[in-house]
PDB file of C-alpha atoms and ligand atoms in Angstrom:
ATOM      1  CA  MET A   1     -49.194 -94.703  37.765  1.00 95.00           C
ATOM      2  CA  ASN A   2     -45.603 -93.673  37.097  1.00 97.00           C
ATOM      3  CA  ILE A   3     -43.477 -96.046  35.007  1.00 98.00           C
ATOM      4  CA  VAL A   4     -39.739 -95.674  34.259  1.00 98.00           C
ATOM      5  CA  LEU A   5     -38.096 -97.455  31.379  1.00 98.00           C
ATOM      6  CA  LEU A   6     -34.580 -98.684  31.894  1.00 98.00           C
ATOM      7  CA  GLY A   7     -32.250-100.289  29.427  1.00 97.00           C
ATOM      8  CA  ILE A   8     -29.044 -99.929  27.503  1.00 97.00           C
ATOM      9  CA  GLN A   9     -29.163 -97.605  24.475  1.00 95.00           C
ATOM     10  CA  GLY A  10     -30.643 -99.642  21.602  1.00 95.00           C
ATOM     11  CA  SER A  11     -32.654-101.960  23.898  1.00 97.00           C
ATOM     12  CA  GLY A  12     -35.853-100.750  22.266  1.00 96.00           C
ATOM     13  CA  LYS A  13     -37.287 -98.219  24.750  1.00 96.00           C
ATOM     14  CA  GLY A  14     -38.224 -95.792  21.942  1.00 93.00           C
ATOM     15  CA  THR A  15     -39.790 -98.608  19.880  1.00 93.00           C
ATOM     16  CA  LEU A  16     -41.707 -99.904  22.892  1.00 97.00           C
ATOM     17  CA  VAL A  17     -43.286 -96.548  23.778  1.00 96.00           C
ATOM     18  CA  GLN A  18     -44.231 -96.074  20.114  1.00 94.00           C
ATOM     19  CA  ASP A  19     -45.940 -99.441  20.127  1.00 95.00           C
ATOM     20  CA  LEU A  20     -47.553 -98.972  23.578  1.00 96.00           C
ATOM     21  CA  SER A  21     -49.122 -95.699  22.468  1.00 95.00           C
ATOM     22  CA  LYS A  22     -51.370 -97.690  20.083  1.00 94.00           C
ATOM     23  CA  HIS A  23     -52.840 -99.618  23.002  1.00 94.00           C
ATOM     24  CA  LEU A  24     -52.573 -97.429  26.083  1.00 95.00           C
ATOM     25  CA  ASP A  25     -53.285 -93.715  26.907  1.00 95.00           C
ATOM     26  CA  PHE A  26     -50.302 -92.254  28.699  1.00 97.00           C
ATOM     27  CA  LEU A  27     -48.178 -89.186  29.013  1.00 97.00           C
ATOM     28  CA  LEU A  28     -44.814 -89.952  27.454  1.00 96.00           C
ATOM     29  CA  VAL A  29     -41.838 -88.136  28.859  1.00 96.00           C
ATOM     30  CA  SER A  30     -38.994 -89.119  26.456  1.00 95.00           C
ATOM     31  CA  VAL A  31     -36.021 -87.135  27.644  1.00 95.00           C
ATOM     32  CA  GLY A  32     -33.844 -87.697  24.569  1.00 92.00           C
ATOM     33  CA  SER A  33     -36.631 -86.575  22.251  1.00 91.00           C
ATOM     34  CA  LEU A  34     -37.444 -83.574  24.354  1.00 94.00           C
ATOM     35  CA  LEU A  35     -33.729 -82.557  24.273  1.00 95.00           C
ATOM     36  CA  ARG A  36     -33.564 -83.120  20.481  1.00 91.00           C
ATOM     37  CA  ASP A  37     -36.670 -80.846  20.208  1.00 92.00           C
ATOM     38  CA  GLU A  38     -34.749 -78.118  22.088  1.00 95.00           C
ATOM     39  CA  ILE A  39     -31.666 -78.663  19.710  1.00 94.00           C
ATOM     40  CA  ALA A  40     -34.076 -78.184  16.705  1.00 92.00           C
ATOM     41  CA  THR A  41     -35.077 -74.779  17.906  1.00 95.00           C
ATOM     42  CA  GLY A  42     -31.410 -73.640  17.396  1.00 96.00           C
ATOM     43  CA  SER A  43     -31.456 -71.904  20.822  1.00 97.00           C
ATOM     44  CA  LYS A  44     -28.260 -71.459  22.922  1.00 97.00           C
ATOM     45  CA  LEU A  45     -29.552 -74.123  25.274  1.00 96.00           C
ATOM     46  CA  GLY A  46     -30.034 -76.343  22.352  1.00 97.00           C
ATOM     47  CA  GLN A  47     -26.416 -75.845  21.245  1.00 97.00           C
ATOM     48  CA  LEU A  48     -25.216 -76.692  24.705  1.00 97.00           C
ATOM     49  CA  ILE A  49     -27.311 -79.861  24.760  1.00 97.00           C
ATOM     50  CA  LYS A  50     -26.016 -80.942  21.298  1.00 95.00           C
ATOM     51  CA  SER A  51     -22.428 -80.553  22.330  1.00 95.00           C
ATOM     52  CA  LYS A  52     -23.012 -82.941  25.244  1.00 95.00           C
ATOM     53  CA  MET A  53     -25.131 -85.336  23.164  1.00 94.00           C
ATOM     54  CA  ASP A  54     -22.641 -85.539  20.296  1.00 92.00           C
ATOM     55  CA  LYS A  55     -19.915 -86.584  22.714  1.00 92.00           C
ATOM     56  CA  GLY A  56     -22.154 -89.320  24.284  1.00 89.00           C
ATOM     57  CA  GLU A  57     -22.296 -87.476  27.610  1.00 92.00           C
ATOM     58  CA  LEU A  58     -25.229 -86.937  29.848  1.00 93.00           C
ATOM     59  CA  VAL A  59     -26.837 -83.454  29.743  1.00 96.00           C
ATOM     60  CA  ASP A  60     -26.786 -81.636  33.100  1.00 96.00           C
ATOM     61  CA  THR A  61     -29.432 -82.831  35.508  1.00 96.00           C
ATOM     62  CA  ASN A  62     -30.848 -79.332  36.127  1.00 96.00           C
ATOM     63  CA  ILE A  63     -31.529 -78.944  32.440  1.00 97.00           C
ATOM     64  CA  VAL A  64     -33.189 -82.383  32.350  1.00 97.00           C
ATOM     65  CA  MET A  65     -35.303 -81.638  35.381  1.00 96.00           C
ATOM     66  CA  ASP A  66     -36.556 -78.349  33.891  1.00 95.00           C
ATOM     67  CA  THR A  67     -37.558 -80.256  30.784  1.00 94.00           C
ATOM     68  CA  ILE A  68     -39.302 -82.969  32.721  1.00 95.00           C
ATOM     69  CA  ASN A  69     -41.126 -80.548  35.090  1.00 94.00           C
ATOM     70  CA  LYS A  70     -42.379 -78.538  32.071  1.00 93.00           C
ATOM     71  CA  LYS A  71     -43.764 -81.716  30.553  1.00 94.00           C
ATOM     72  CA  LEU A  72     -45.301 -82.961  33.764  1.00 94.00           C
ATOM     73  CA  SER A  73     -47.015 -79.672  34.663  1.00 93.00           C
ATOM     74  CA  ASN A  74     -50.776 -79.828  33.928  1.00 87.00           C
ATOM     75  CA  ASN A  75     -50.663 -83.533  33.218  1.00 93.00           C
ATOM     76  CA  LYS A  76     -54.159 -85.036  33.420  1.00 93.00           C
ATOM     77  CA  LYS A  77     -53.229 -88.596  32.181  1.00 96.00           C
ATOM     78  CA  PRO A  78     -53.330 -91.323  34.875  1.00 95.00           C
ATOM     79  CA  ILE A  79     -50.238 -93.085  33.432  1.00 96.00           C
ATOM     80  CA  VAL A  80     -46.844 -91.425  32.930  1.00 97.00           C
ATOM     81  CA  ILE A  81     -44.025 -93.241  31.157  1.00 98.00           C
ATOM     82  CA  LEU A  82     -40.533 -91.843  31.676  1.00 97.00           C
ATOM     83  CA  ASP A  83     -38.281 -92.958  28.817  1.00 96.00           C
ATOM     84  CA  GLY A  84     -34.525 -92.401  29.329  1.00 91.00           C
ATOM     85  CA  PHE A  85     -34.967 -91.019  32.827  1.00 96.00           C
ATOM     86  CA  PRO A  86     -33.555 -91.480  35.411  1.00 98.00           C
ATOM     87  CA  ARG A  87     -30.038 -92.208  34.140  1.00 97.00           C
ATOM     88  CA  SER A  88     -28.089 -91.725  37.312  1.00 97.00           C
ATOM     89  CA  ARG A  89     -28.402 -91.870  41.080  1.00 97.00           C
ATOM     90  CA  GLU A  90     -28.644 -88.049  41.195  1.00 97.00           C
ATOM     91  CA  GLN A  91     -31.576 -88.146  38.795  1.00 97.00           C
ATOM     92  CA  ALA A  92     -33.351 -90.970  40.609  1.00 98.00           C
ATOM     93  CA  ASP A  93     -33.057 -88.898  43.840  1.00 97.00           C
ATOM     94  CA  GLU A  94     -34.564 -85.921  42.003  1.00 96.00           C
ATOM     95  CA  LEU A  95     -37.397 -88.068  40.639  1.00 96.00           C
ATOM     96  CA  ASP A  96     -38.175 -89.298  44.149  1.00 96.00           C
ATOM     97  CA  LYS A  97     -38.695 -85.729  45.184  1.00 95.00           C
ATOM     98  CA  ILE A  98     -41.417 -85.196  42.587  1.00 93.00           C
ATOM     99  CA  CYS A  99     -43.260 -88.532  42.348  1.00 93.00           C
ATOM    100  CA  ASN A 100     -43.371 -92.243  43.295  1.00 95.00           C
ATOM    101  CA  VAL A 101     -42.006 -94.852  40.924  1.00 97.00           C
ATOM    102  CA  ASP A 102     -44.671 -97.533  40.714  1.00 97.00           C
ATOM    103  CA  LEU A 103     -43.025 -99.764  38.130  1.00 98.00           C
ATOM    104  CA  ALA A 104     -39.539 -99.900  36.558  1.00 98.00           C
ATOM    105  CA  ILE A 105     -39.412-101.876  33.349  1.00 98.00           C
ATOM    106  CA  TYR A 106     -35.914-103.048  32.549  1.00 98.00           C
ATOM    107  CA  LEU A 107     -35.310-104.015  28.977  1.00 98.00           C
ATOM    108  CA  ASN A 108     -32.430-106.406  29.206  1.00 98.00           C
ATOM    109  CA  LEU A 109     -30.250-106.697  26.151  1.00 98.00           C
ATOM    110  CA  LYS A 110     -26.547-107.649  25.552  1.00 97.00           C
ATOM    111  CA  LYS A 111     -24.213-104.700  24.554  1.00 96.00           C
ATOM    112  CA  GLU A 112     -23.201-106.495  21.323  1.00 96.00           C
ATOM    113  CA  ASP A 113     -26.845-106.770  20.253  1.00 97.00           C
ATOM    114  CA  ALA A 114     -27.575-103.204  21.236  1.00 97.00           C
ATOM    115  CA  LEU A 115     -24.724-101.990  19.090  1.00 97.00           C
ATOM    116  CA  LYS A 116     -26.057-103.948  16.101  1.00 96.00           C
ATOM    117  CA  ARG A 117     -29.457-102.332  16.594  1.00 95.00           C
ATOM    118  CA  ILE A 118     -28.021 -98.824  16.893  1.00 96.00           C
ATOM    119  CA  MET A 119     -26.057 -99.229  13.719  1.00 95.00           C
ATOM    120  CA  ASN A 120     -29.241-100.304  11.922  1.00 95.00           C
ATOM    121  CA  ARG A 121     -31.525 -97.512  13.506  1.00 94.00           C
ATOM    122  CA  LEU A 122     -33.135 -94.789  11.452  1.00 96.00           C
ATOM    123  CA  THR A 123     -35.347 -91.979  12.845  1.00 93.00           C
ATOM    124  CA  CYS A 124     -37.866 -89.908  10.906  1.00 94.00           C
ATOM    125  CA  SER A 125     -36.844 -86.241  10.830  1.00 90.00           C
ATOM    126  CA  LYS A 126     -40.549 -85.191  10.547  1.00 91.00           C
ATOM    127  CA  CYS A 127     -42.585 -87.441  12.881  1.00 91.00           C
ATOM    128  CA  GLY A 128     -39.915 -89.115  15.037  1.00 89.00           C
ATOM    129  CA  ASN A 129     -40.877 -92.616  13.996  1.00 92.00           C
ATOM    130  CA  ILE A 130     -38.137 -95.121  14.763  1.00 92.00           C
ATOM    131  CA  THR A 131     -37.486 -97.818  12.246  1.00 95.00           C
ATOM    132  CA  THR A 132     -34.452 -99.684  10.651  1.00 94.00           C
ATOM    133  CA  ARG A 133     -32.399 -99.587   7.458  1.00 94.00           C
ATOM    134  CA  VAL A 134     -33.478-103.149   6.756  1.00 94.00           C
ATOM    135  CA  LYS A 135     -37.153-102.234   6.815  1.00 95.00           C
ATOM    136  CA  CYS A 136     -36.722 -98.870   4.988  1.00 96.00           C
ATOM    137  CA  PRO A 137     -33.798 -98.958   2.665  1.00 95.00           C
ATOM    138  CA  ASP A 138     -35.236 -96.099   0.634  1.00 96.00           C
ATOM    139  CA  LEU A 139     -35.100 -93.882   3.711  1.00 97.00           C
ATOM    140  CA  VAL A 140     -38.759 -92.838   3.385  1.00 97.00           C
ATOM    141  CA  CYS A 141     -40.782 -92.954   6.619  1.00 97.00           C
ATOM    142  CA  PRO A 142     -43.684 -95.504   6.273  1.00 96.00           C
ATOM    143  CA  VAL A 143     -45.800 -93.367   8.635  1.00 95.00           C
ATOM    144  CA  CYS A 144     -45.530 -89.834   7.205  1.00 97.00           C
ATOM    145  CA  ASN A 145     -43.270 -90.069   4.091  1.00 97.00           C
ATOM    146  CA  GLY A 146     -40.707 -87.881   5.877  1.00 96.00           C
ATOM    147  CA  LYS A 147     -36.937 -88.386   5.385  1.00 97.00           C
ATOM    148  CA  LEU A 148     -35.375 -91.064   7.597  1.00 97.00           C
ATOM    149  CA  THR A 149     -32.040 -90.088   9.136  1.00 96.00           C
ATOM    150  CA  VAL A 150     -29.300 -91.499  11.261  1.00 95.00           C
ATOM    151  CA  ARG A 151     -29.055 -89.856  14.699  1.00 90.00           C
ATOM    152  CA  SER A 152     -25.824 -87.864  15.027  1.00 87.00           C
ATOM    153  CA  ASP A 153     -24.893 -89.887  18.142  1.00 91.00           C
ATOM    154  CA  ASP A 154     -25.492 -93.269  16.558  1.00 92.00           C
ATOM    155  CA  THR A 155     -21.889 -93.819  15.507  1.00 93.00           C
ATOM    156  CA  PRO A 156     -19.842 -96.790  16.942  1.00 94.00           C
ATOM    157  CA  GLU A 157     -17.471 -94.370  18.849  1.00 94.00           C
ATOM    158  CA  VAL A 158     -20.235 -92.358  20.518  1.00 95.00           C
ATOM    159  CA  ALA A 159     -22.396 -95.542  21.029  1.00 95.00           C
ATOM    160  CA  ASN A 160     -19.492 -97.074  23.035  1.00 95.00           C
ATOM    161  CA  LYS A 161     -19.133 -93.934  25.156  1.00 95.00           C
ATOM    162  CA  ARG A 162     -22.894 -94.036  25.833  1.00 95.00           C
ATOM    163  CA  PHE A 163     -22.587 -97.787  26.805  1.00 97.00           C
ATOM    164  CA  GLU A 164     -19.846 -96.869  29.223  1.00 96.00           C
ATOM    165  CA  GLN A 165     -21.904 -94.049  30.748  1.00 95.00           C
ATOM    166  CA  TYR A 166     -24.834 -96.564  31.042  1.00 97.00           C
ATOM    167  CA  ARG A 167     -22.658 -99.141  32.780  1.00 97.00           C
ATOM    168  CA  LEU A 168     -21.316 -96.709  35.287  1.00 97.00           C
ATOM    169  CA  GLU A 169     -24.255 -94.431  35.981  1.00 96.00           C
ATOM    170  CA  THR A 170     -27.533 -96.064  34.907  1.00 97.00           C
ATOM    171  CA  GLU A 171     -26.994 -99.771  35.505  1.00 97.00           C
ATOM    172  CA  PRO A 172     -26.816 -99.294  39.343  1.00 98.00           C
ATOM    173  CA  LEU A 173     -30.406 -98.135  39.216  1.00 98.00           C
ATOM    174  CA  ILE A 174     -31.473-101.690  38.303  1.00 98.00           C
ATOM    175  CA  LYS A 175     -30.413-102.836  41.714  1.00 98.00           C
ATOM    176  CA  ARG A 176     -32.123 -99.811  43.338  1.00 98.00           C
ATOM    177  CA  TYR A 177     -35.439-100.512  41.814  1.00 98.00           C
ATOM    178  CA  ARG A 178     -35.139-104.281  42.246  1.00 98.00           C
ATOM    179  CA  GLU A 179     -34.536-103.713  45.926  1.00 98.00           C
ATOM    180  CA  SER A 180     -37.559-101.387  46.257  1.00 97.00           C
ATOM    181  CA  GLY A 181     -39.653-104.146  44.662  1.00 98.00           C
ATOM    182  CA  VAL A 182     -40.882-102.316  41.535  1.00 98.00           C
ATOM    183  CA  LEU A 183     -38.521-103.778  38.945  1.00 98.00           C
ATOM    184  CA  VAL A 184     -39.750-106.046  36.169  1.00 98.00           C
ATOM    185  CA  GLU A 185     -37.153-107.478  33.836  1.00 98.00           C
ATOM    186  CA  ILE A 186     -38.081-108.110  30.164  1.00 98.00           C
ATOM    187  CA  ASP A 187     -36.003-110.049  27.641  1.00 98.00           C
ATOM    188  CA  ALA A 188     -35.378-107.329  24.979  1.00 98.00           C
ATOM    189  CA  SER A 189     -33.795-109.667  22.511  1.00 98.00           C
ATOM    190  CA  LYS A 190     -37.308-110.775  21.569  1.00 97.00           C
ATOM    191  CA  THR A 191     -39.255-109.189  18.653  1.00 96.00           C
ATOM    192  CA  PRO A 192     -40.863-105.717  19.283  1.00 95.00           C
ATOM    193  CA  ASN A 193     -44.229-107.476  19.342  1.00 97.00           C
ATOM    194  CA  GLU A 194     -43.141-110.014  21.922  1.00 98.00           C
ATOM    195  CA  VAL A 195     -41.696-107.277  24.113  1.00 98.00           C
ATOM    196  CA  LEU A 196     -44.891-105.180  23.740  1.00 98.00           C
ATOM    197  CA  LYS A 197     -47.055-108.227  24.799  1.00 98.00           C
ATOM    198  CA  ALA A 198     -44.840-108.954  27.830  1.00 98.00           C
ATOM    199  CA  VAL A 199     -44.975-105.280  28.937  1.00 97.00           C
ATOM    200  CA  MET A 200     -48.729-104.967  28.365  1.00 96.00           C
ATOM    201  CA  LYS A 201     -49.231-107.974  30.607  1.00 96.00           C
ATOM    202  CA  VAL A 202     -47.170-106.421  33.351  1.00 95.00           C
ATOM    203  CA  ILE A 203     -48.901-103.027  33.122  1.00 92.00           C
ATOM    204  CA  LYS A 204     -52.367-104.600  33.118  1.00 87.00           C
TER     205      LYS A 204
HETATM  206  P1  LIG B 301     -31.597 -91.307  24.060  1.00 73.68           P
HETATM  207  O1  LIG B 301     -32.515 -90.616  23.016  1.00 73.68           O
HETATM  208  O2  LIG B 301     -32.437 -91.679  25.226  1.00 73.68           O
HETATM  209  O3  LIG B 301     -30.716 -92.305  23.560  1.00 73.68           O
HETATM  210  O4  LIG B 301     -30.665 -90.104  24.590  1.00 73.68           O
HETATM  211  C1  LIG B 301     -29.770 -89.391  23.725  1.00 73.68           C
HETATM  212  C2  LIG B 301     -28.830 -88.466  24.542  1.00 73.68           C
HETATM  213  O5  LIG B 301     -29.697 -87.412  25.215  1.00 73.68           O
HETATM  214  C3  LIG B 301     -28.000 -89.069  25.596  1.00 73.68           C
HETATM  215  O6  LIG B 301     -26.834 -89.654  25.087  1.00 73.68           O
HETATM  216  C4  LIG B 301     -27.730 -87.867  26.469  1.00 73.68           C
HETATM  217  O7  LIG B 301     -26.781 -87.055  25.953  1.00 73.68           O
HETATM  218  C5  LIG B 301     -29.086 -87.162  26.423  1.00 73.68           C
HETATM  219  N1  LIG B 301     -30.055 -87.611  27.525  1.00 73.68           N
HETATM  220  C6  LIG B 301     -31.039 -88.405  27.352  1.00 73.68           C
HETATM  221  N2  LIG B 301     -31.681 -88.755  28.494  1.00 73.68           N
HETATM  222  C7  LIG B 301     -30.975 -88.061  29.444  1.00 73.68           C
HETATM  223  C8  LIG B 301     -30.992 -87.979  30.879  1.00 73.68           C
HETATM  224  N3  LIG B 301     -31.955 -88.541  31.603  1.00 73.68           N
HETATM  225  N4  LIG B 301     -30.041 -87.270  31.482  1.00 73.68           N
HETATM  226  C9  LIG B 301     -28.999 -86.592  30.801  1.00 73.68           C
HETATM  227  N5  LIG B 301     -28.914 -86.657  29.401  1.00 73.68           N
HETATM  228  C10 LIG B 301     -29.867 -87.381  28.758  1.00 73.68           C
END
């Protein structure tokens, strides 16, 4: 079963997959995280990716497809969750060439609420755990004691550029998946636990 997660930046896709992994066995293909892993290696490719990311722009589809194909090769898990992919019509077309989309989960959240969440978001530099300044004001990860940091693209300016990119390129995919009958819309303004319950119900 192949599931894609759609939703504006800050709608809780990362938190949802983090929570889902405690209840469900699946292969997670989180494109943003995979790209950040490449940046962390310090490679030339990583530098190119960082320059795009820091401007709030999409990374080239051929780079993204290489990353995804690497992750999908030798997959033995029956469920695959694609987080942050596809983000454009071009990417959805590429995805159709390699697999079927059985379910598209759309986390619906207003832009104003998404911005508030992004400004509150912290990510662990060691284990990738996503949390908030409100929950962890001491900047210590509750999972691994690593240092919690603010993502370099989580500034109001870059967030607004990412929202615009989402509106122009990603939002049209909602219609595409609704028309193909695989879209399920979830109210992402609810608590992470309520969102998790709603999504688990749909997957089951
Ligand atoms: P995310 O972690 O999903 O918020 O993504 C962070 C950044 O990674 C985005 O602003 C893009 O620069 C890049 N990125 C993530 N997913 C994709 C994708 N499917 N296509 C192109 N770039 C992506």
